[in-house]
CSV table of C-alpha atoms in Angstrom, one decimal:
chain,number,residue,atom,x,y,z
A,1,UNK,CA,48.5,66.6,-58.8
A,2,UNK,CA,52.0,68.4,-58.4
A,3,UNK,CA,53.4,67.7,-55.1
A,4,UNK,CA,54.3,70.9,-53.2
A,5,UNK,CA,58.1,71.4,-52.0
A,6,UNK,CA,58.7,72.9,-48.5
A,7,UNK,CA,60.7,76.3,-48.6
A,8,UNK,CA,64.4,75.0,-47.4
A,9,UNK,CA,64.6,78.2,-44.9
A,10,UNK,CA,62.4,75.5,-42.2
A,11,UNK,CA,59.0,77.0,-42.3
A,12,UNK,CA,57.1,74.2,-42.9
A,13,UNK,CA,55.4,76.7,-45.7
A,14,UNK,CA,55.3,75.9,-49.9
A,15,UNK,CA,58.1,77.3,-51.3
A,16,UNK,CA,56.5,78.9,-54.3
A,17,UNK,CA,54.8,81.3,-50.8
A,18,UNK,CA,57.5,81.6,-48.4
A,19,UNK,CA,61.4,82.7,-49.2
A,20,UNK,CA,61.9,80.3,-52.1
A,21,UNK,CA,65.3,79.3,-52.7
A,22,UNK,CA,66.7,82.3,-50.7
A,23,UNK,CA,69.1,82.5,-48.4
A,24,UNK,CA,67.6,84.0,-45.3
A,25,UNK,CA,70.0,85.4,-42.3
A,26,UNK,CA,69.5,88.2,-39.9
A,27,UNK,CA,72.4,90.9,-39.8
A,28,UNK,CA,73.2,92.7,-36.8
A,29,UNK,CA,75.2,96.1,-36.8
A,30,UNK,CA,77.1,97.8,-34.0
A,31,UNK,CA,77.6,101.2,-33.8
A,32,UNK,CA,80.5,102.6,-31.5
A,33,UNK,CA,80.3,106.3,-30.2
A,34,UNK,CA,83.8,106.4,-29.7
A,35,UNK,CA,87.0,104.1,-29.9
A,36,UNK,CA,86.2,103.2,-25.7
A,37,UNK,CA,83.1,101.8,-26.3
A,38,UNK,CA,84.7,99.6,-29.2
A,39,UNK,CA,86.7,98.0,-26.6
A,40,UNK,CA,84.1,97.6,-24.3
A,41,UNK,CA,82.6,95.7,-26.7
A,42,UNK,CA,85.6,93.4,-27.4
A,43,UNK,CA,86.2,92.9,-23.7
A,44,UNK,CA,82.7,91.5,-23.5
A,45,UNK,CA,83.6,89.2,-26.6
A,46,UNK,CA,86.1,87.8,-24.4
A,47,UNK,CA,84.4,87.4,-21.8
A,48,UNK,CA,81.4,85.8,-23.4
A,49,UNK,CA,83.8,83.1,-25.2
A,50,UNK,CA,84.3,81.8,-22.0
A,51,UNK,CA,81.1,80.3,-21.7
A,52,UNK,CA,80.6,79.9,-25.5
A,53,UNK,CA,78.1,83.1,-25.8
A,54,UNK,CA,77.5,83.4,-29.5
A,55,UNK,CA,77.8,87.0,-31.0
A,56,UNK,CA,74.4,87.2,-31.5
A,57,UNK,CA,73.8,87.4,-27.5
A,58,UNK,CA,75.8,90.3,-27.2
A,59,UNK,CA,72.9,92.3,-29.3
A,60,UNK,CA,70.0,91.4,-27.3
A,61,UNK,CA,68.7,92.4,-23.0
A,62,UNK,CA,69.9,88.9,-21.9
A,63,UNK,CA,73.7,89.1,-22.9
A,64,UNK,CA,74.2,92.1,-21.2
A,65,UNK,CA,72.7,90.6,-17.7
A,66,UNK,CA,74.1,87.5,-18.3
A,67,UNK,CA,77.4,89.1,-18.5
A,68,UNK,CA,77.1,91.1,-15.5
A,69,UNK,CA,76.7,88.1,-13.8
A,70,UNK,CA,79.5,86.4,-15.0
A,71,UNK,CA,81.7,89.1,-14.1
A,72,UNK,CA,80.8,89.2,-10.5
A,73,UNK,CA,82.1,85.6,-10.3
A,74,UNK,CA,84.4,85.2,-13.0
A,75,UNK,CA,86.7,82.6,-11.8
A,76,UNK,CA,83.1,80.3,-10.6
A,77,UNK,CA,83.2,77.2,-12.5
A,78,UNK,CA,79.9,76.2,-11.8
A,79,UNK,CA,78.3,79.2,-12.7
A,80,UNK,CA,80.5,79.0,-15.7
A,81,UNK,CA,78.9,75.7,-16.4
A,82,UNK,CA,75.7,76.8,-15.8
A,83,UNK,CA,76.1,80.2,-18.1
A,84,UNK,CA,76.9,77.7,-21.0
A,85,UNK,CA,73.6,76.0,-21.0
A,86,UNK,CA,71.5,78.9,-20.5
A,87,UNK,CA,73.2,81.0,-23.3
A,88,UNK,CA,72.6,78.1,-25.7
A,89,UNK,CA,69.0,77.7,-24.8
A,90,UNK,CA,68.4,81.3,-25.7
A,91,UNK,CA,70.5,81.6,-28.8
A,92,UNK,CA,70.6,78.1,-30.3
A,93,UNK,CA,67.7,76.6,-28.9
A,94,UNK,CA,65.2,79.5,-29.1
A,95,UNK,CA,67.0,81.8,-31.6
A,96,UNK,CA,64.4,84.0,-33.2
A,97,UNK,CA,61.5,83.0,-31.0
A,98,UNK,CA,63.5,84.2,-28.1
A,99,UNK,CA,61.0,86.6,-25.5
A,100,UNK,CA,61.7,90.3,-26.2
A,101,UNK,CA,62.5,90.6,-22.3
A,102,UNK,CA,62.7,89.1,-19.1
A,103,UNK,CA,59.4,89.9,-17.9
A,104,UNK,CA,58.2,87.9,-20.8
A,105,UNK,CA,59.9,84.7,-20.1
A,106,UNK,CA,56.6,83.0,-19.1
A,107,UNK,CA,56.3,79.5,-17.6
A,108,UNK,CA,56.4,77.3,-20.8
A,109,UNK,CA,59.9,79.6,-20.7
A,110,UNK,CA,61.3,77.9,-17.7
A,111,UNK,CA,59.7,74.8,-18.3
A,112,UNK,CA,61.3,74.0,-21.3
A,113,UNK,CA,64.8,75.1,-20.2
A,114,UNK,CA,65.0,72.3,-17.1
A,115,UNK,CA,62.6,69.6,-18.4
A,116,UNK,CA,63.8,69.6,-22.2
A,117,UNK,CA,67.0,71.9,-23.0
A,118,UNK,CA,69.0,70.6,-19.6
A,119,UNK,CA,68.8,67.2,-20.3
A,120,UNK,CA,69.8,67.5,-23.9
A,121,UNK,CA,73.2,69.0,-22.9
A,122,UNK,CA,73.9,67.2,-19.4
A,123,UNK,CA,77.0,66.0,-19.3
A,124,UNK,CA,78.3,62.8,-18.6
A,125,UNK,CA,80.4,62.6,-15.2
A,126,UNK,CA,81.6,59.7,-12.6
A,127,UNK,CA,79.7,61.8,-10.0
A,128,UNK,CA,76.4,62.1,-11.6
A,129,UNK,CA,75.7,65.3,-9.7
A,130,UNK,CA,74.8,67.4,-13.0
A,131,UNK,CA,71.2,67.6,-12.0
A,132,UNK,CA,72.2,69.3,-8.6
A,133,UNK,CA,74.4,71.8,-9.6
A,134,UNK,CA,72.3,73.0,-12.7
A,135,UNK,CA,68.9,73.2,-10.2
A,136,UNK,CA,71.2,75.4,-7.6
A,137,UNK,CA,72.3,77.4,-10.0
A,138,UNK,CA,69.8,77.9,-12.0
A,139,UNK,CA,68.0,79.1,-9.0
A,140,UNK,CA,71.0,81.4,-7.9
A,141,UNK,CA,70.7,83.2,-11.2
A,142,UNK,CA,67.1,83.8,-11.0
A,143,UNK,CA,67.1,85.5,-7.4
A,144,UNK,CA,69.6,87.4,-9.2
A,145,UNK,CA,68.0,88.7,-11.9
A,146,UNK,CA,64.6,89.6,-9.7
A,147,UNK,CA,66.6,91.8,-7.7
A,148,UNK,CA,68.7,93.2,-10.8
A,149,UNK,CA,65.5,94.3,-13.3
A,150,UNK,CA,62.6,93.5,-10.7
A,151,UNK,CA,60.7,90.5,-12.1
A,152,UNK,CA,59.2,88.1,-10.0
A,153,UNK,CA,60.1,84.2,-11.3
A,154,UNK,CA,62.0,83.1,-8.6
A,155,UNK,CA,58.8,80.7,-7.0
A,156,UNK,CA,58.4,79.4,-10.0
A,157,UNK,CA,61.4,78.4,-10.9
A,158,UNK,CA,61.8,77.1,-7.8
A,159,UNK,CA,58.5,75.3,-7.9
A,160,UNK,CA,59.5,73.7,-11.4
A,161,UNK,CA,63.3,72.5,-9.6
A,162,UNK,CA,61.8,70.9,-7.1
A,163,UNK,CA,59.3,69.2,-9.4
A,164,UNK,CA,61.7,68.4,-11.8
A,165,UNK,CA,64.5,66.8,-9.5
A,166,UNK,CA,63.7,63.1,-9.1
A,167,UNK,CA,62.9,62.9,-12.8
A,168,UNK,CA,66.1,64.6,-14.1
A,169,UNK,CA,67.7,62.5,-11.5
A,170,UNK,CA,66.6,59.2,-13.1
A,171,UNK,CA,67.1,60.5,-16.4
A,172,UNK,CA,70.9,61.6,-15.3
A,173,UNK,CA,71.6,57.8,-14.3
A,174,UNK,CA,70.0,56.0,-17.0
A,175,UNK,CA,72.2,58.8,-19.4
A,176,UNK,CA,75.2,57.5,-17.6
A,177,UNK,CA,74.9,54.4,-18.1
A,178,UNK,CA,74.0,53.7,-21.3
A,179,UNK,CA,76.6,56.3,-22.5
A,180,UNK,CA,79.2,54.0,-20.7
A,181,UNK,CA,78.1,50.9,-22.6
A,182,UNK,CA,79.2,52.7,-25.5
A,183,UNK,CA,82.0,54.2,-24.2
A,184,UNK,CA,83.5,52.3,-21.3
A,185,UNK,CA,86.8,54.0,-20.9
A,186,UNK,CA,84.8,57.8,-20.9
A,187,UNK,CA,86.6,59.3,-17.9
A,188,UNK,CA,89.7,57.4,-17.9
A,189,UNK,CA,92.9,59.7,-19.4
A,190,UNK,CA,93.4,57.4,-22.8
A,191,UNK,CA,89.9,57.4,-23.6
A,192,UNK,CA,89.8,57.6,-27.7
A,193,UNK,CA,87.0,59.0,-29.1
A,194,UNK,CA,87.4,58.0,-32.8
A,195,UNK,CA,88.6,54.2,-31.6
A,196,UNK,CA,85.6,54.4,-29.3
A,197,UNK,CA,83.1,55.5,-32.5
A,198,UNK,CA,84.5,52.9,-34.8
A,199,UNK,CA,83.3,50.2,-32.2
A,200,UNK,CA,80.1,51.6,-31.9
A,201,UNK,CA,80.0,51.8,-36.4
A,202,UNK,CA,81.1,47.9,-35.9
A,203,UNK,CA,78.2,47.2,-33.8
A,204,UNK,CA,75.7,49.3,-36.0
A,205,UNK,CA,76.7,47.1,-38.6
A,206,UNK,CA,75.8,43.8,-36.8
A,207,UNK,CA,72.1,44.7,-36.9
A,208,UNK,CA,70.3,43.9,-40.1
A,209,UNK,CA,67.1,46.4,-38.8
A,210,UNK,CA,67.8,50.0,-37.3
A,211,UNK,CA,65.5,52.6,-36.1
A,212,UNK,CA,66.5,56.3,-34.9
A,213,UNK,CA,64.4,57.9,-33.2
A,214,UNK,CA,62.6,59.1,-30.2
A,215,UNK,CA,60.2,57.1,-27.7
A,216,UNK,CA,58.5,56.7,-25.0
A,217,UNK,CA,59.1,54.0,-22.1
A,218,UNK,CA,55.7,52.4,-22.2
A,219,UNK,CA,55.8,49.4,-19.8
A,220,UNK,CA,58.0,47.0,-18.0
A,221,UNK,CA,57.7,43.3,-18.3
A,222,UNK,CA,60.6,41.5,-16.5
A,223,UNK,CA,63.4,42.0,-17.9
A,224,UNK,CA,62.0,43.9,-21.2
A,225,UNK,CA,61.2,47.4,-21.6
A,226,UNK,CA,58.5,48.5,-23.7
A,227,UNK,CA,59.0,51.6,-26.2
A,228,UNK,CA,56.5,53.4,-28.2
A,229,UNK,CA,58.2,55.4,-31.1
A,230,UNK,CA,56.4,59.2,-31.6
A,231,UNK,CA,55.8,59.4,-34.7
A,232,UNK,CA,54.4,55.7,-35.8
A,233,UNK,CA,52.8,54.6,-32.0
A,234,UNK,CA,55.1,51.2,-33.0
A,235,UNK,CA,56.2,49.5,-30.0
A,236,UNK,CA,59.4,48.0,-30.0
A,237,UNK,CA,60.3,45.0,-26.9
A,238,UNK,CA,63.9,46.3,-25.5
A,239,UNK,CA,66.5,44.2,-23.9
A,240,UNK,CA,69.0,45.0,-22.0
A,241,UNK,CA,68.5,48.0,-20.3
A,242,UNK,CA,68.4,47.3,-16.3
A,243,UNK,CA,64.8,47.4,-15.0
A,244,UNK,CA,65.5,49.3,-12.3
A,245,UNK,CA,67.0,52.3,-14.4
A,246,UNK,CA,63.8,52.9,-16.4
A,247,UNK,CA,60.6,54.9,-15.3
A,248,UNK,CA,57.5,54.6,-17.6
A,249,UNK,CA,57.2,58.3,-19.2
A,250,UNK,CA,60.4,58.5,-19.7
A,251,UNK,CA,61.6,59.7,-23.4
A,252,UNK,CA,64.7,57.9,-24.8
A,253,UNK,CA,66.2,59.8,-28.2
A,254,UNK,CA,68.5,57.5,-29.8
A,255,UNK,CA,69.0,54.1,-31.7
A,256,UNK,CA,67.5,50.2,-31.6
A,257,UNK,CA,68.9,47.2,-33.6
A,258,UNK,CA,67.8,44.0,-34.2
A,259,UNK,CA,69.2,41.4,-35.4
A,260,UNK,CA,68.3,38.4,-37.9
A,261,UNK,CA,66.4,36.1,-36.3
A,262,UNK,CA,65.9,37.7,-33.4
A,263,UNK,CA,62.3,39.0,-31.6
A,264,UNK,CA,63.6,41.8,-29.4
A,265,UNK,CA,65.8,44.6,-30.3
A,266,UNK,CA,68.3,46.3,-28.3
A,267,UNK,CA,69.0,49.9,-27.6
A,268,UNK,CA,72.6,50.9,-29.1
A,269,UNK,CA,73.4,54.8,-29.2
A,270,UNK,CA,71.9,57.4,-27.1
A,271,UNK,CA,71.3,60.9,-27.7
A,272,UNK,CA,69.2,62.1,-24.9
A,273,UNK,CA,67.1,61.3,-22.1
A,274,UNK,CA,64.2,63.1,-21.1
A,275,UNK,CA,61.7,63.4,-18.7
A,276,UNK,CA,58.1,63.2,-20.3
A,277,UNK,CA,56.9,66.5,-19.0
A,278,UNK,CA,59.7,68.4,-21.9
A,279,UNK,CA,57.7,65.8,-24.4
A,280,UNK,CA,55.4,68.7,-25.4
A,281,UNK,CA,58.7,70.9,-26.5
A,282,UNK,CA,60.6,68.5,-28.5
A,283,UNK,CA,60.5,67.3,-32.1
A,284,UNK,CA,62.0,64.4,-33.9
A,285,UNK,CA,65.6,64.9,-34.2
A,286,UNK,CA,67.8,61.8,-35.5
A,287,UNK,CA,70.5,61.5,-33.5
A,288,UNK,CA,74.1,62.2,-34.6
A,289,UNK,CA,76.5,58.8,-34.0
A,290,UNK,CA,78.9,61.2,-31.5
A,291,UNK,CA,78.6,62.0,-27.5
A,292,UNK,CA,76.9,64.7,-27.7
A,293,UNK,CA,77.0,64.9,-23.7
A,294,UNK,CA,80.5,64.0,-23.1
């Protein structure tokens, strides 16, 4: 039997019934009425740079609200901050599967922005207050936009924030800290990322069995914590990680070692940490060796 091969466009369909070997893009055209609204246009480029909106944003409902509320602040870094995230949850993260409009942003919408796309990009600070200011603001732009087009998700959102909190809390921590085992010297002013990424290589090497993946926090047994990888149900026995930093449910995206000889592995590069309830919107991804959060 012939073994099918998956179109490369991402599909998941044959490639003799999907696009084949073609390249597939969508093209987006601008018209401008007159030389003012070309400059509109370019002004709003500007503007949307600042939070890293990508051109693609400025063509659909969201980028032009999104904008408007960048402008009543503009000089707000945490609504800045916050802008960044949600921008790249709608055009990176959903892309084409993006809702045609606001009122269509249902609850598996909101849900898998705070419980799945915030913790992917959190960033990594001495303060740890990342959960805080994303939940407040998050919640600031939603009673904003009920008022501005006249939907109705503010409850909800706040219902999923409040939910969400002590989870993305814990997740927040443990993120911390394993990022600084990697990178001790993170927020000091001669931290060196490519010295810092060649120690990590060098201890990648030491192992003589690696996994990347993602799993689940199973169980605690003393000092060990007990992982079950998606896609296989193996479990793996961790050491090393603090017992009072981990929480059963919780999802870990990253890498184990083990070395010769040895029973238990140990956790050695992270790429996320995620609450289980954002379990049902992720999919393997193999993590990058870089800090993605910092």
């Amino acid at each position: 039997m012939k073994k099918q091969s998956l179109c490369p466009c991402g599909s998941g369909k044959p490639q003799e019934k999907c696009c084949g070997n073609k390249l597939q893009m969508n093209v987006f055209i601008q018209p401008f009425a007159n030389p003012e609204e070309r400059e509109e246009f370019i002004k709003n480029m500007a503007i949307g740079s600042q939070f890293h909106l990508r051109q693609r944003g400025h063509f659909f409902y969201y980028g032009k609200d999104i904008l408007s509320y960048k402008r009543e602040q503009p000089a707000n870094k945490l609504r800045n901050e916050f802008l960044e995230a949600f921008s790249s949850f709608m055009t990176d993260t959903l892309e084409d599967t993006c809702p045609p409009s606001w009122y269509e942003c249902d609850s598996s919408f909101w849900e898998e922005l705070i419980f799945t796309h915030f913790p992917h990009c959190m960033k990594i600070t001495p303060q740890e207050k990342e959960t805080e200011k994303f939940l407040m603001q998050l919640k600031n732009f939603v009673r904003w936009l009920d008022r501005r087009v006249g939907t109705s998700w503010y409850d909800l959102v706040n219902q999923y924030a409040n939910e969400a909190r002590s989870d993305l809390k814990t997740c927040e921590r443990l993120l911390n800290y394993l990022f600084l085992c990697d990178f001790p010297r993170l927020h000091h002013s001669d931290f060196n990322l490519e010295l810092a990424l060649q120690k990590v290589e060098y201890k990648f090497d030491q192992f003589d069995e690696r996994k990347d993946s993602l799993f689940e926090v199973t169980s605690r047994i003393e000092d060990t914590i007990v992982l079950t990888e998606f896609n296989t149900n193996r479990t793996y026995y961790i050491k090393g990680i603090p017992r009072h930093l981990i929480k059963p449910g919780l999802i870990m995206n990253g890498s184990i070692g083990r070395k010769k000889g040895e029973k238990a592995w140990e956790w050695y590069h992270t790429e996320g940490i995620y609450p289980n309830r954002g379990r049902k919107y992720m999919r393997l991804n193999i993590p990058e060796l870089e800090p993605t959060h910092v």
